[in-house]
Amino acid sequence: MEEMERDPSVFILGEDVGAYGGAFKVTEGFAKKFGEARVIDTPISEAAIVGAAAGAAHMGMRPVAEMQFIDFISCAYDMLTNYVATARYRAGLATPIVVRGPCGGYVRGGPFHFAEPGGGVLSYAGPEDRVPRDRAGREGADQGSIRDEDPVIYLEHKWLYRRIKEALPEKEEILTPIGEARLAREGKDLSIVTYGATVWKSLDAADQLAKDDGLSVEVLDLRTLVPMDDAAIMRSVQKTNKVLIVHEDTRTGGLAGEIRRAHSTSRRSPGSTAPSCG
């Protein structure tokens, strides 16, 4: 809403984002405030939503395209990978769109409303991938994503919508830098590399390990998956020499494999021992 107030080129489109206010009421009141021309209820076609957003972006607009549930981003995969992700390289066209949607489990979502597709986005040629873990992080990442000149896929964990609350400073702009991880907890015995809702579960586990076993666990919140903050991961792993990767993504092809490849033994500092990845 703040970005739509600041910049008239920002608009939102998606299924039920207008009159209904979104499946999770994220856009409730937007249609009344900004009108139907800037809060557009679309047909049930994710490919059409992303395609329309890309065309509008080429014409100087800044569309925010909502996937009602991020699982159905798969229906727009061709548009995202073969067009949006390659538009700048192929035709020199900036495509400043944000594709956002609720992701993740813990809410009895069933087989079509639980996906956490962060790892799948790693193979895209163009879009950046952001996963906020709290209110301030969400607001800062959201605003920064809308202002970015390239496409951003923005994953909002539905389990956090009603559970994590935080007081924000009035009239203070919060912009979360893209590609910069956040050290959520310092430690020396083990590094947990994570993002999204599992940041909170990792912090709970770190508290329990400190209480029960006297272990000092470091928790690194990636915040952005593409680009990934390799330097922050390496700093943490070099400190603790042990790393546990925690995410909801698929075991095969998920983020854990990407981190293992990026930080293999060939990239160790001289004299260090190989970090273990879980």
XYZ file of N, CA and C in Angstrom:
834
model
N 0.830 -1.199 0.000
C 0.000 0.000 0.000
C 0.866 1.252 0.000
N 1.963 1.236 0.784
C 2.854 2.390 0.822
C 3.492 2.649 -0.533
N 3.872 1.593 -1.224
C 4.478 1.770 -2.543
C 3.455 2.258 -3.554
N 2.211 1.824 -3.450
C 1.161 2.299 -4.345
C 0.839 3.763 -4.073
N 0.940 4.179 -2.826
C 0.751 5.595 -2.492
C 1.907 6.445 -3.003
N 3.100 5.874 -2.943
C 4.297 6.631 -3.343
C 4.446 6.731 -4.849
N 4.098 5.642 -5.551
C 4.389 5.539 -6.983
C 3.130 5.126 -7.739
N 2.563 6.001 -8.569
C 1.326 5.663 -9.290
C 1.498 4.579 -10.340
N 2.738 4.203 -10.659
C 2.943 3.137 -11.646
C 2.819 1.746 -11.021
N 2.740 1.670 -9.689
C 2.604 0.382 -9.006
C 1.133 -0.016 -8.967
N 0.845 -1.237 -9.385
C -0.505 -1.769 -9.268
C -0.425 -3.259 -8.968
N -1.538 -3.824 -8.530
C -1.558 -5.242 -8.170
C -2.612 -5.963 -8.992
N -2.314 -7.189 -9.380
C -3.259 -8.005 -10.122
C -3.169 -9.447 -9.658
N -4.299 -10.137 -9.702
C -4.328 -11.527 -9.280
C -5.755 -11.985 -9.016
N -5.862 -13.213 -8.584
C -7.176 -13.810 -8.345
C -7.726 -13.352 -6.991
N -8.863 -12.685 -7.006
C -9.559 -12.253 -5.779
C -8.801 -11.218 -4.963
N -7.904 -10.476 -5.574
C -7.147 -9.475 -4.810
C -7.959 -8.207 -4.565
N -9.019 -7.995 -5.377
C -9.780 -6.766 -5.305
C -10.949 -6.816 -4.354
N -12.105 -7.199 -4.870
C -13.338 -7.180 -4.082
C -13.239 -8.042 -2.826
N -12.578 -9.188 -2.934
C -12.479 -10.109 -1.797
C -11.342 -9.731 -0.846
N -10.345 -9.037 -1.350
C -9.225 -8.618 -0.499
C -8.122 -9.640 -0.361
N -8.120 -10.649 -1.233
C -7.083 -11.680 -1.180
C -7.467 -12.833 -0.281
N -6.941 -14.018 -0.593
C -7.272 -15.219 0.180
C -6.899 -15.067 1.650
N -5.838 -14.319 1.941
C -5.396 -14.092 3.319
C -5.608 -12.637 3.742
N -6.425 -11.911 2.968
C -6.788 -10.526 3.268
C -5.595 -9.571 3.264
N -4.562 -9.923 2.515
C -3.392 -9.044 2.426
C -3.739 -7.747 1.699
N -4.657 -7.818 0.723
C -5.008 -6.625 -0.056
C -6.402 -6.102 0.310
N -6.867 -6.419 1.489
C -8.178 -5.942 1.913
C -8.187 -4.413 1.978
N -9.183 -3.808 1.360
C -9.302 -2.361 1.339
C -8.563 -1.684 0.203
N -7.735 -2.421 -0.538
C -6.955 -1.820 -1.616
C -7.857 -1.316 -2.741
N -8.863 -2.127 -3.120
C -9.724 -1.747 -4.242
C -10.475 -0.460 -3.938
N -10.965 -0.328 -2.719
C -11.685 0.877 -2.334
C -10.771 2.089 -2.338
N -9.533 1.903 -1.927
C -8.589 3.028 -1.819
C -8.029 3.438 -3.176
N -7.686 2.448 -4.029
C -6.976 2.750 -5.266
C -7.815 2.569 -6.524
N -8.943 1.890 -6.428
C -9.800 1.698 -7.589
C -9.460 0.445 -8.379
N -10.415 0.049 -9.229
C -10.279 -1.201 -9.974
C -9.188 -1.152 -11.039
N -8.776 0.038 -11.446
C -7.726 0.130 -12.460
C -6.356 -0.229 -11.905
N -6.192 -0.136 -10.564
C -4.898 -0.443 -9.953
C -4.948 -1.674 -9.064
N -6.117 -2.222 -8.824
C -6.278 -3.464 -8.069
C -7.180 -4.348 -8.910
N -6.579 -5.219 -9.703
C -7.274 -5.891 -10.791
C -7.540 -7.351 -10.447
N -8.809 -7.722 -10.393
C -9.197 -9.129 -10.255
C -9.078 -9.793 -11.627
N -8.302 -10.860 -11.678
C -8.013 -11.508 -12.958
C -8.750 -12.839 -13.078
N -8.803 -13.387 -14.287
C -9.262 -14.769 -14.445
C -8.313 -15.739 -13.734
N -8.756 -16.967 -13.581
C -7.930 -17.990 -12.927
C -6.939 -18.533 -13.955
N -5.884 -17.782 -14.178
C -4.846 -18.171 -15.132
C -3.543 -17.515 -14.723
N -2.693 -18.269 -14.047
C -1.426 -17.719 -13.578
C -0.522 -17.300 -14.728
N -0.572 -18.038 -15.841
C 0.234 -17.656 -16.997
C -0.208 -16.303 -17.538
N -1.517 -16.064 -17.569
C -2.033 -14.786 -18.049
C -1.673 -13.662 -17.083
N -1.710 -13.945 -15.772
C -1.375 -12.929 -14.772
C 0.072 -12.470 -14.959
N 0.989 -13.422 -15.077
C 2.403 -13.072 -15.230
C 2.657 -12.435 -16.589
N 1.987 -12.928 -17.630
C 2.161 -12.347 -18.956
C 1.687 -10.903 -19.016
N 0.526 -10.639 -18.414
C 0.017 -9.274 -18.383
C 0.946 -8.368 -17.575
N 1.460 -8.891 -16.475
C 2.385 -8.114 -15.645
C 3.653 -7.778 -16.425
N 4.184 -8.745 -17.175
C 5.399 -8.498 -17.952
C 5.168 -7.424 -19.000
N 4.042 -7.503 -19.702
C 3.740 -6.486 -20.704
C 3.609 -5.105 -20.097
N 2.948 -5.015 -18.943
C 2.793 -3.728 -18.267
C 4.142 -3.184 -17.817
N 5.020 -4.075 -17.343
C 6.353 -3.650 -16.915
C 7.147 -3.073 -18.083
N 7.025 -3.686 -19.260
C 7.727 -3.162 -20.432
C 7.229 -1.757 -20.801
N 5.999 -1.439 -20.431
C 5.413 -0.140 -20.755
C 5.607 0.890 -19.640
N 6.468 0.560 -18.667
C 6.816 1.525 -17.635
C 6.076 1.385 -16.321
N 5.208 0.368 -16.201
C 4.487 0.148 -14.955
C 5.298 -0.759 -14.032
N 4.855 -0.856 -12.763
C 5.500 -1.736 -11.786
C 4.430 -2.642 -11.170
N 4.114 -3.724 -11.868
C 3.048 -4.607 -11.402
C 3.497 -5.550 -10.289
N 2.577 -5.809 -9.376
C 2.756 -6.823 -8.340
C 1.732 -7.915 -8.632
N 2.202 -9.068 -9.062
C 1.318 -10.162 -9.462
C 1.218 -11.169 -8.325
N 0.004 -11.410 -7.868
C -0.189 -12.366 -6.776
C -0.592 -13.731 -7.306
N 0.141 -14.757 -6.846
C -0.318 -16.129 -6.976
C -1.124 -16.424 -5.707
N -2.393 -16.762 -5.833
C -3.218 -16.921 -4.634
C -2.591 -17.909 -3.657
N -2.021 -18.976 -4.179
C -1.137 -19.883 -3.440
C 0.058 -20.128 -4.337
N 1.255 -20.116 -3.758
C 2.458 -20.161 -4.578
C 2.600 -21.487 -5.321
N 1.895 -22.524 -4.861
C 1.933 -23.811 -5.565
C 1.616 -23.644 -7.054
N 0.689 -22.719 -7.363
C 0.215 -22.579 -8.733
C 1.114 -21.694 -9.585
N 2.265 -21.316 -9.039
C 3.257 -20.636 -9.872
C 3.744 -21.568 -10.973
N 3.576 -22.875 -10.741
C 3.960 -23.850 -11.766
C 3.185 -23.632 -13.058
N 1.950 -23.116 -12.948
C 1.151 -22.846 -14.149
C 1.733 -21.693 -14.961
N 2.563 -20.861 -14.331
C 3.185 -19.736 -15.020
C 4.665 -19.994 -15.306
N 5.092 -21.230 -15.142
C 6.523 -21.539 -15.253
C 7.077 -21.178 -16.624
N 6.322 -21.494 -17.684
C 6.805 -21.189 -19.029
C 6.973 -19.688 -19.217
N 5.988 -18.906 -18.773
C 6.062 -17.451 -18.916
C 7.226 -16.878 -18.107
N 7.434 -17.421 -16.896
C 8.505 -16.909 -16.043
C 9.889 -17.259 -16.581
N 10.072 -18.502 -16.993
C 11.411 -18.950 -17.362
C 11.790 -18.596 -18.792
N 10.852 -18.754 -19.708
C 11.183 -18.536 -21.119
C 10.968 -17.105 -21.579
N 10.235 -16.316 -20.791
C 10.054 -14.928 -21.201
C 10.593 -13.942 -20.173
N 10.007 -13.935 -18.982
C 10.373 -12.925 -17.981
C 11.858 -13.014 -17.629
N 12.347 -14.228 -17.393
C 13.731 -14.399 -16.939
C 14.755 -14.055 -18.007
N 14.338 -14.047 -19.266
C 15.304 -13.815 -20.352
C 15.094 -12.492 -21.071
N 14.088 -11.713 -20.670
C 13.731 -10.516 -21.436
C 14.862 -9.500 -21.499
N 15.571 -9.299 -20.399
C 16.657 -8.312 -20.411
C 17.802 -8.779 -21.306
N 18.182 -10.044 -21.205
C 19.288 -10.561 -22.011
C 18.894 -10.627 -23.488
N 17.681 -11.075 -23.730
C 17.246 -11.328 -25.106
C 16.910 -10.049 -25.855
N 16.243 -9.112 -25.192
C 15.737 -7.943 -25.902
C 16.079 -6.624 -25.221
N 16.854 -6.664 -24.137
C 17.193 -5.440 -23.432
C 16.019 -4.810 -22.719
N 15.019 -5.625 -22.377
C 13.795 -5.117 -21.757
C 13.833 -5.328 -20.246
N 13.774 -4.235 -19.508
C 13.630 -4.353 -18.062
C 12.229 -4.871 -17.756
N 12.135 -5.764 -16.774
C 10.839 -6.339 -16.414
C 10.686 -6.254 -14.892
N 10.426 -5.054 -14.372
C 10.348 -4.882 -12.922
C 9.012 -5.355 -12.353
N 8.834 -6.656 -12.306
C 7.609 -7.210 -11.731
C 7.945 -7.949 -10.438
N 6.979 -8.008 -9.539
C 7.076 -8.827 -8.339
C 5.989 -9.885 -8.431
N 6.385 -11.140 -8.349
C 5.424 -12.240 -8.293
C 5.438 -12.766 -6.868
N 4.357 -12.514 -6.136
C 4.331 -12.855 -4.722
C 3.216 -13.857 -4.457
N 3.388 -14.616 -3.362
C 2.344 -15.565 -3.014
C 2.637 -16.303 -1.727
N 1.584 -16.782 -1.055
C 1.728 -17.543 0.184
C 2.368 -18.903 -0.078
N 3.324 -19.269 0.758
C 4.023 -20.539 0.583
C 4.051 -21.294 1.905
N 4.542 -22.517 1.858
C 4.876 -23.259 3.059
C 3.745 -24.037 3.703
N 4.142 -24.852 4.688
C 3.227 -25.753 5.359
C 2.837 -25.303 6.752
N 2.556 -26.283 7.602
C 2.140 -26.117 9.003
C 0.694 -25.642 9.153
N -0.079 -25.572 8.065
C -1.431 -25.013 8.171
C -2.492 -25.959 7.598
N -2.158 -27.247 7.482
C -3.103 -28.235 6.945
C -3.607 -27.834 5.566
N -2.671 -27.449 4.725
C -3.033 -26.918 3.417
C -3.382 -27.952 2.373
N -3.139 -29.220 2.653
C -3.454 -30.227 1.652
C -2.429 -30.272 0.535
N -2.681 -31.081 -0.497
C -1.662 -31.333 -1.522
C -1.414 -30.165 -2.468
N -2.283 -29.176 -2.514
C -2.116 -28.083 -3.464
C -1.879 -26.727 -2.797
N -1.668 -26.709 -1.486
C -1.526 -25.437 -0.782
C -0.450 -25.531 0.300
N 0.718 -26.071 -0.057
C 1.760 -26.253 0.952
C 3.160 -26.016 0.426
N 3.337 -25.785 -0.864
C 4.668 -25.807 -1.479
C 5.566 -24.696 -0.943
N 6.868 -24.992 -0.913
C 7.907 -24.015 -0.613
C 8.919 -24.131 -1.748
N 8.684 -23.441 -2.860
C 9.452 -23.714 -4.086
C 10.732 -22.917 -4.230
N 11.356 -22.526 -3.116
C 12.558 -21.705 -3.208
C 13.648 -22.327 -4.051
N 13.911 -23.626 -3.846
C 14.962 -24.296 -4.602
C 14.681 -24.330 -6.088
N 13.401 -24.459 -6.457
C 13.054 -24.496 -7.870
C 13.377 -23.207 -8.585
N 13.314 -22.097 -7.864
C 13.590 -20.798 -8.472
C 15.078 -20.623 -8.743
N 15.916 -21.404 -8.060
C 17.358 -21.263 -8.249
C 17.784 -21.531 -9.684
N 16.992 -22.299 -10.420
C 17.360 -22.631 -11.791
C 16.896 -21.588 -12.788
N 16.076 -20.611 -12.357
C 15.627 -19.565 -13.261
C 16.821 -18.717 -13.680
N 16.788 -18.234 -14.892
C 17.905 -17.435 -15.397
C 17.900 -16.016 -14.856
N 16.719 -15.483 -14.519
C 16.645 -14.075 -14.174
C 16.104 -13.703 -12.816
N 14.933 -14.216 -12.407
C 14.290 -13.644 -11.215
C 15.089 -13.832 -9.940
N 15.044 -12.801 -9.089
C 15.579 -12.921 -7.742
C 14.514 -13.562 -6.868
N 14.941 -14.133 -5.758
C 14.036 -14.907 -4.905
C 14.209 -14.454 -3.478
N 13.140 -13.959 -2.852
C 13.229 -13.398 -1.514
C 12.226 -14.081 -0.598
N 12.658 -14.331 0.645
C 11.805 -15.005 1.616
C 11.903 -14.274 2.948
N 10.974 -13.379 3.258
C 11.027 -12.669 4.540
C 10.640 -13.574 5.691
N 11.146 -13.269 6.902
C 10.837 -14.102 8.055
C 10.141 -13.344 9.165
N 9.939 -12.038 9.029
C 9.227 -11.295 10.054
C 8.565 -10.076 9.431
N 7.880 -9.286 10.255
C 7.125 -8.154 9.729
C 8.039 -7.099 9.134
N 9.072 -6.710 9.882
C 9.976 -5.684 9.369
C 10.706 -6.182 8.127
N 11.138 -7.458 8.176
C 11.811 -8.034 7.017
C 10.896 -8.102 5.818
N 9.636 -8.432 6.068
C 8.659 -8.523 4.980
C 8.430 -7.161 4.356
N 8.236 -6.140 5.202
C 7.965 -4.807 4.663
C 9.169 -4.288 3.888
N 10.353 -4.441 4.465
C 11.540 -3.941 3.794
C 11.836 -4.678 2.502
N 11.656 -5.995 2.517
C 11.913 -6.783 1.314
C 10.873 -6.495 0.247
N 9.622 -6.326 0.683
C 8.539 -6.069 -0.257
C 8.761 -4.747 -0.982
N 9.068 -3.691 -0.227
C 9.283 -2.390 -0.843
C 10.511 -2.396 -1.749
N 11.590 -3.023 -1.275
C 12.785 -3.105 -2.093
C 12.565 -3.906 -3.361
N 11.742 -4.958 -3.271
C 11.448 -5.788 -4.434
C 10.672 -5.009 -5.479
N 9.694 -4.226 -5.053
C 8.887 -3.449 -5.989
C 9.743 -2.411 -6.707
N 10.724 -1.863 -6.034
C 11.573 -0.834 -6.648
C 12.688 -1.422 -7.505
N 12.927 -2.720 -7.385
C 14.006 -3.346 -8.142
C 13.691 -3.312 -9.639
N 14.725 -3.213 -10.461
C 14.539 -3.115 -11.904
C 14.393 -4.474 -12.581
N 14.542 -5.539 -11.836
C 14.441 -6.883 -12.401
C 13.329 -7.658 -11.709
N 12.891 -8.761 -12.304
C 11.807 -9.544 -11.707
C 12.216 -10.164 -10.375
N 11.272 -10.176 -9.448
C 11.498 -10.745 -8.128
C 10.365 -11.712 -7.808
N 10.708 -12.894 -7.352
C 9.722 -13.837 -6.831
C 9.769 -13.731 -5.313
N 8.636 -13.429 -4.729
C 8.573 -13.041 -3.319
C 7.684 -14.042 -2.579
N 8.306 -14.856 -1.734
C 7.602 -15.940 -1.052
C 7.203 -15.511 0.356
N 5.905 -15.548 0.644
C 5.388 -15.151 1.952
C 4.860 -16.396 2.667
N 5.494 -16.762 3.753
C 5.083 -17.993 4.433
C 3.763 -17.776 5.162
N 2.775 -18.546 4.787
C 1.425 -18.339 5.330
C 1.345 -18.629 6.821
N 2.240 -19.469 7.348
C 2.237 -19.781 8.781
C 2.592 -18.553 9.605
N 3.312 -17.600 8.995
C 3.742 -16.406 9.719
C 2.713 -15.284 9.686
N 1.753 -15.363 8.781
C 0.815 -14.260 8.607
C 0.164 -13.818 9.912
N -0.303 -14.772 10.700
C -1.057 -14.435 11.909
C -0.261 -14.669 13.193
N 0.996 -15.077 13.082
C 1.743 -15.489 14.271
C 2.843 -14.529 14.690
N 3.467 -13.869 13.747
C 4.607 -13.019 14.070
C 4.188 -11.556 13.963
N 4.294 -10.840 15.059
C 3.921 -9.431 15.078
C 5.107 -8.611 15.575
N 5.212 -7.407 15.047
C 6.344 -6.557 15.398
C 5.948 -5.095 15.212
N 6.305 -4.260 16.161
C 6.031 -2.827 16.062
C 7.048 -2.181 15.127
N 6.564 -1.430 14.157
C 7.435 -0.762 13.201
C 7.466 0.734 13.476
N 8.604 1.371 13.241
C 8.684 2.818 13.460
C 7.787 3.571 12.485
N 7.118 4.591 12.982
C 6.234 5.390 12.143
C 7.059 6.230 11.155
N 6.580 6.257 9.927
C 7.133 7.128 8.881
C 8.629 6.921 8.677
N 9.083 5.706 8.860
C 10.494 5.400 8.598
C 10.560 4.330 7.521
N 11.249 4.635 6.451
C 11.342 3.708 5.329
C 12.265 2.543 5.680
N 11.795 1.326 5.398
C 12.587 0.132 5.667
C 12.830 -0.575 4.341
N 14.070 -0.646 3.911
C 14.416 -1.339 2.672
C 15.437 -2.420 2.991
N 15.041 -3.668 2.822
C 15.943 -4.790 3.080
C 16.829 -5.007 1.857
N 18.142 -4.995 2.005
C 19.021 -5.168 0.845
C 18.882 -6.557 0.224
N 18.876 -6.590 -1.092
C 18.794 -7.859 -1.814
C 20.154 -8.552 -1.772
N 20.136 -9.844 -1.486
C 21.363 -10.622 -1.495
C 22.192 -10.513 -0.241
N 21.604 -10.034 0.856
C 22.352 -9.865 2.112
C 21.663 -10.658 3.215
N 22.344 -11.678 3.737
C 21.795 -12.494 4.818
C 21.818 -11.719 6.132
N 21.062 -12.230 7.104
C 20.985 -11.596 8.421
C 21.391 -12.611 9.477
N 22.304 -12.234 10.344
C 22.703 -13.118 11.435
C 21.645 -13.018 12.529
N 20.795 -14.033 12.612
C 19.685 -14.003 13.563
C 20.133 -14.352 14.976
N 21.214 -15.124 15.086
C 21.741 -15.504 16.403
C 23.208 -15.872 16.242
N 24.050 -15.375 17.086
C 25.478 -15.712 17.028
C 25.751 -16.977 17.812
N 26.729 -17.754 17.341
C 27.123 -18.982 18.022
C 28.495 -19.429 17.572
N 28.985 -20.514 18.178
C 30.341 -20.972 17.859
C 30.441 -22.479 17.615
N 29.386 -23.254 17.969
C 29.481 -24.711 17.859
C 28.845 -25.276 16.590
N 27.841 -24.610 16.064
C 27.095 -25.119 14.907
C 26.456 -23.945 14.185
N 26.469 -23.990 12.843
C 25.773 -22.989 12.039
C 24.510 -23.607 11.454
N 23.377 -22.966 11.667
C 22.138 -23.349 10.992
C 21.876 -22.315 9.912
N 21.821 -22.775 8.670
C 21.530 -21.899 7.532
C 20.082 -22.151 7.133
N 19.266 -21.103 7.140
C 17.839 -21.298 6.945
C 17.203 -20.039 6.391
N 15.894 -20.082 6.213
C 15.158 -18.923 5.714
C 13.666 -19.136 5.952
N 12.900 -18.053 5.903
C 11.455 -18.160 6.039
C 11.016 -18.585 7.428
N 9.946 -19.392 7.485
C 9.376 -19.796 8.771
C 10.332 -20.658 9.585
N 11.224 -21.390 8.918
C 12.135 -22.256 9.663
C 13.204 -21.474 10.416
N 13.303 -20.167 10.165
C 14.175 -19.333 11.011
C 13.689 -19.411 12.453
N 12.376 -19.297 12.647
C 11.816 -19.322 14.000
C 11.976 -20.682 14.647
N 11.791 -21.739 13.872
C 11.966 -23.085 14.426
C 13.437 -23.343 14.762
N 14.337 -22.789 13.949
C 15.766 -22.934 14.217
C 16.173 -22.172 15.469
N 15.607 -20.988 15.673
C 15.898 -20.228 16.885
C 15.383 -20.950 18.128
N 14.210 -21.567 18.005
C 13.682 -22.357 19.121
C 14.610 -23.533 19.439
N 15.091 -24.211 18.384
C 16.003 -25.343 18.576
C 17.313 -24.884 19.210
N 17.810 -23.712 18.784
C 19.058 -23.182 19.339
C 18.893 -22.877 20.832
N 17.736 -22.328 21.197
C 17.468 -22.057 22.612
C 17.450 -23.351 23.415
N 16.831 -24.380 22.845
C 16.730 -25.664 23.546
C 18.094 -26.319 23.701
N 18.920 -26.249 22.650
C 20.267 -26.836 22.726
C 21.138 -26.102 23.736
N 20.981 -24.810 23.812
C 21.745 -24.044 24.797
C 21.324 -24.418 26.215
N 20.023 -24.617 26.408
C 19.495 -24.954 27.725
C 19.853 -26.372 28.135
N 19.698 -27.315 27.217
C 19.875 -28.728 27.557
C 21.329 -29.182 27.514
N 22.096 -28.685 26.534
C 23.437 -29.218 26.298
C 24.546 -28.175 26.362
N 24.186 -26.935 26.584
C 25.201 -25.890 26.661
C 25.856 -25.578 25.333
N 25.172 -25.885 24.214
C 25.737 -25.643 22.887
C 25.403 -24.236 22.410
N 26.355 -23.650 21.715
C 26.193 -22.308 21.159
C 25.926 -22.437 19.661
N 24.688 -22.181 19.256
C 24.270 -22.399 17.872
C 24.057 -21.061 17.173
N 24.672 -20.937 16.010
C 24.503 -19.737 15.192
C 23.388 -19.977 14.178
N 22.524 -18.986 13.983
C 21.424 -19.094 13.023
C 21.570 -17.984 11.998
N 21.725 -18.392 10.736
C 21.877 -17.443 9.636
C 20.603 -17.450 8.798
N 19.943 -16.310 8.725
C 18.726 -16.139 7.933
C 19.118 -15.609 6.561
N 18.960 -16.431 5.518
C 19.421 -16.050 4.186
C 18.669 -14.844 3.625
N 17.382 -14.765 3.875
C 16.503 -13.688 3.390
C 16.345 -13.690 1.874
N 17.428 -13.771 1.132
C 17.372 -13.829 -0.327
C 18.048 -15.115 -0.788
N 17.369 -15.872 -1.637
C 17.956 -17.114 -2.153
C 18.705 -16.878 -3.451
N 18.228 -15.962 -4.262
C 18.905 -15.575 -5.502
C 18.900 -14.057 -5.568
N 20.056 -13.399 -5.442
C 21.382 -13.967 -5.200
C 21.552 -14.398 -3.741
N 22.342 -15.436 -3.548
C 22.603 -15.959 -2.218
C 23.857 -15.306 -1.633
N 23.820 -15.053 -0.340
C 24.942 -14.396 0.327
C 26.013 -15.441 0.668
N 26.805 -15.796 -0.326
C 27.848 -16.807 -0.133
C 28.837 -16.397 0.955
N 29.189 -15.119 0.993
C 30.197 -14.661 1.948
C 29.722 -14.862 3.384
N 28.447 -14.583 3.646
C 27.916 -14.754 4.995
C 27.911 -16.220 5.396
N 27.572 -17.099 4.459
C 27.585 -18.533 4.752
C 29.001 -18.990 5.075
N 29.958 -18.554 4.281
C 31.339 -18.971 4.495
C 31.885 -18.464 5.830
N 31.540 -17.234 6.186
C 31.996 -16.694 7.473
C 31.485 -17.539 8.626
N 30.224 -17.920 8.553
C 29.629 -18.698 9.638
C 30.223 -20.102 9.706
N 30.366 -20.740 8.550
C 30.882 -22.109 8.521
C 32.345 -22.153 8.946
N 33.134 -21.151 8.558
C 34.535 -21.113 8.972
C 34.658 -20.925 10.482
N 33.678 -20.281 11.081
C 33.689 -20.074 12.520
C 33.343 -21.354 13.279
N 32.306 -22.076 12.835
C 31.813 -23.224 13.592
C 32.280 -24.568 13.044
N 32.592 -24.614 11.743
C 33.040 -25.829 11.061
C 31.961 -26.918 10.998
N 30.753 -26.587 11.354
C 29.632 -27.524 11.234
C 28.418 -26.743 10.772
N 27.679 -27.290 9.798
C 26.514 -26.565 9.291
C 25.334 -27.513 9.131
N 24.185 -27.041 9.540
C 22.922 -27.751 9.357
C 22.045 -26.860 8.493
N 21.589 -27.378 7.354
C 20.734 -26.619 6.448
C 19.287 -27.000 6.730
N 18.477 -26.023 7.060
C 17.090 -26.273 7.451
C 16.162 -25.556 6.486
N 15.301 -26.313 5.817
C 14.296 -25.708 4.940
C 13.147 -26.684 4.749
N 12.065 -26.189 4.160
C 10.889 -27.020 3.878
C 10.897 -27.566 2.464
N 11.839 -27.154 1.659
C 11.858 -27.529 0.254
C 12.113 -29.030 0.100
N 12.017 -29.514 -1.124
C 12.234 -30.932 -1.385
C 13.664 -31.327 -1.045
N 13.839 -32.546 -0.580
C 15.177 -33.016 -0.220
C 16.070 -33.079 -1.448
N 15.527 -33.555 -2.568
C 16.271 -33.599 -3.826
C 15.971 -32.340 -4.629
N 16.998 -31.611 -4.980
C 16.820 -30.399 -5.762
C 16.488 -29.176 -4.945
N 16.517 -29.292 -3.628
C 16.228 -28.148 -2.767
C 17.461 -27.314 -2.502
N 17.335 -26.427 -1.547
C 18.405 -25.478 -1.264
C 19.644 -26.145 -0.685
N 19.468 -27.239 0.055
C 20.614 -27.889 0.689
C 21.652 -28.306 -0.337
N 21.200 -28.872 -1.439
C 22.126 -29.291 -2.486
C 22.859 -28.117 -3.103
N 22.162 -27.010 -3.260
C 22.782 -25.818 -3.834
C 23.877 -25.284 -2.923
N 23.631 -25.246 -1.629
C 24.647 -24.758 -0.693
C 25.836 -25.705 -0.656
N 25.572 -27.007 -0.692
C 26.683 -27.965 -0.699
C 27.555 -27.786 -1.919
N 26.925 -27.573 -3.085
C 27.708 -27.382 -4.311
C 28.503 -26.087 -4.247
N 27.860 -25.025 -3.750
C 28.522 -23.716 -3.725
C 29.679 -23.678 -2.736
N 29.579 -24.491 -1.695
C 30.586 -24.416 -0.636
C 31.220 -25.791 -0.420
N 31.698 -26.351 -1.505
C 32.332 -27.663 -1.466
C 33.728 -27.546 -0.864
N 34.372 -28.675 -0.697
C 35.697 -28.678 -0.065
C 36.723 -27.895 -0.861
N 36.492 -27.711 -2.166
C 37.459 -26.962 -2.972
C 37.489 -25.488 -2.605
N 36.462 -25.010 -1.852
C 36.408 -23.600 -1.493
C 36.786 -23.373 -0.033
N 37.317 -24.404 0.636
C 37.703 -24.227 2.025
C 38.929 -23.337 2.138
N 39.040 -22.653 3.231
C 40.243 -21.851 3.475
C 41.382 -22.792 3.829
N 42.632 -22.397 3.565
C 43.773 -23.269 3.848
C 43.814 -23.696 5.310
N 44.014 -25.003 5.500
C 44.150 -25.530 6.845
C 42.865 -25.870 7.542
N 41.717 -25.537 6.914
C 40.448 -25.825 7.562
C 40.020 -27.258 7.279
N 39.147 -27.776 8.108
C 38.595 -29.094 7.853
C 37.272 -28.941 7.161
N 36.826 -29.995 6.507
C 35.607 -29.913 5.704
C 34.380 -29.736 6.569
N 33.563 -28.731 6.304
C 32.315 -28.589 7.066
C 31.343 -29.691 6.705
N 30.586 -30.138 7.677
C 29.590 -31.161 7.405
C 28.251 -30.492 7.132
N 27.526 -31.009 6.176
C 26.238 -30.442 5.791
C 25.139 -31.431 6.107
N 24.094 -30.994 6.786
C 22.972 -31.852 7.113
C 21.729 -31.380 6.443
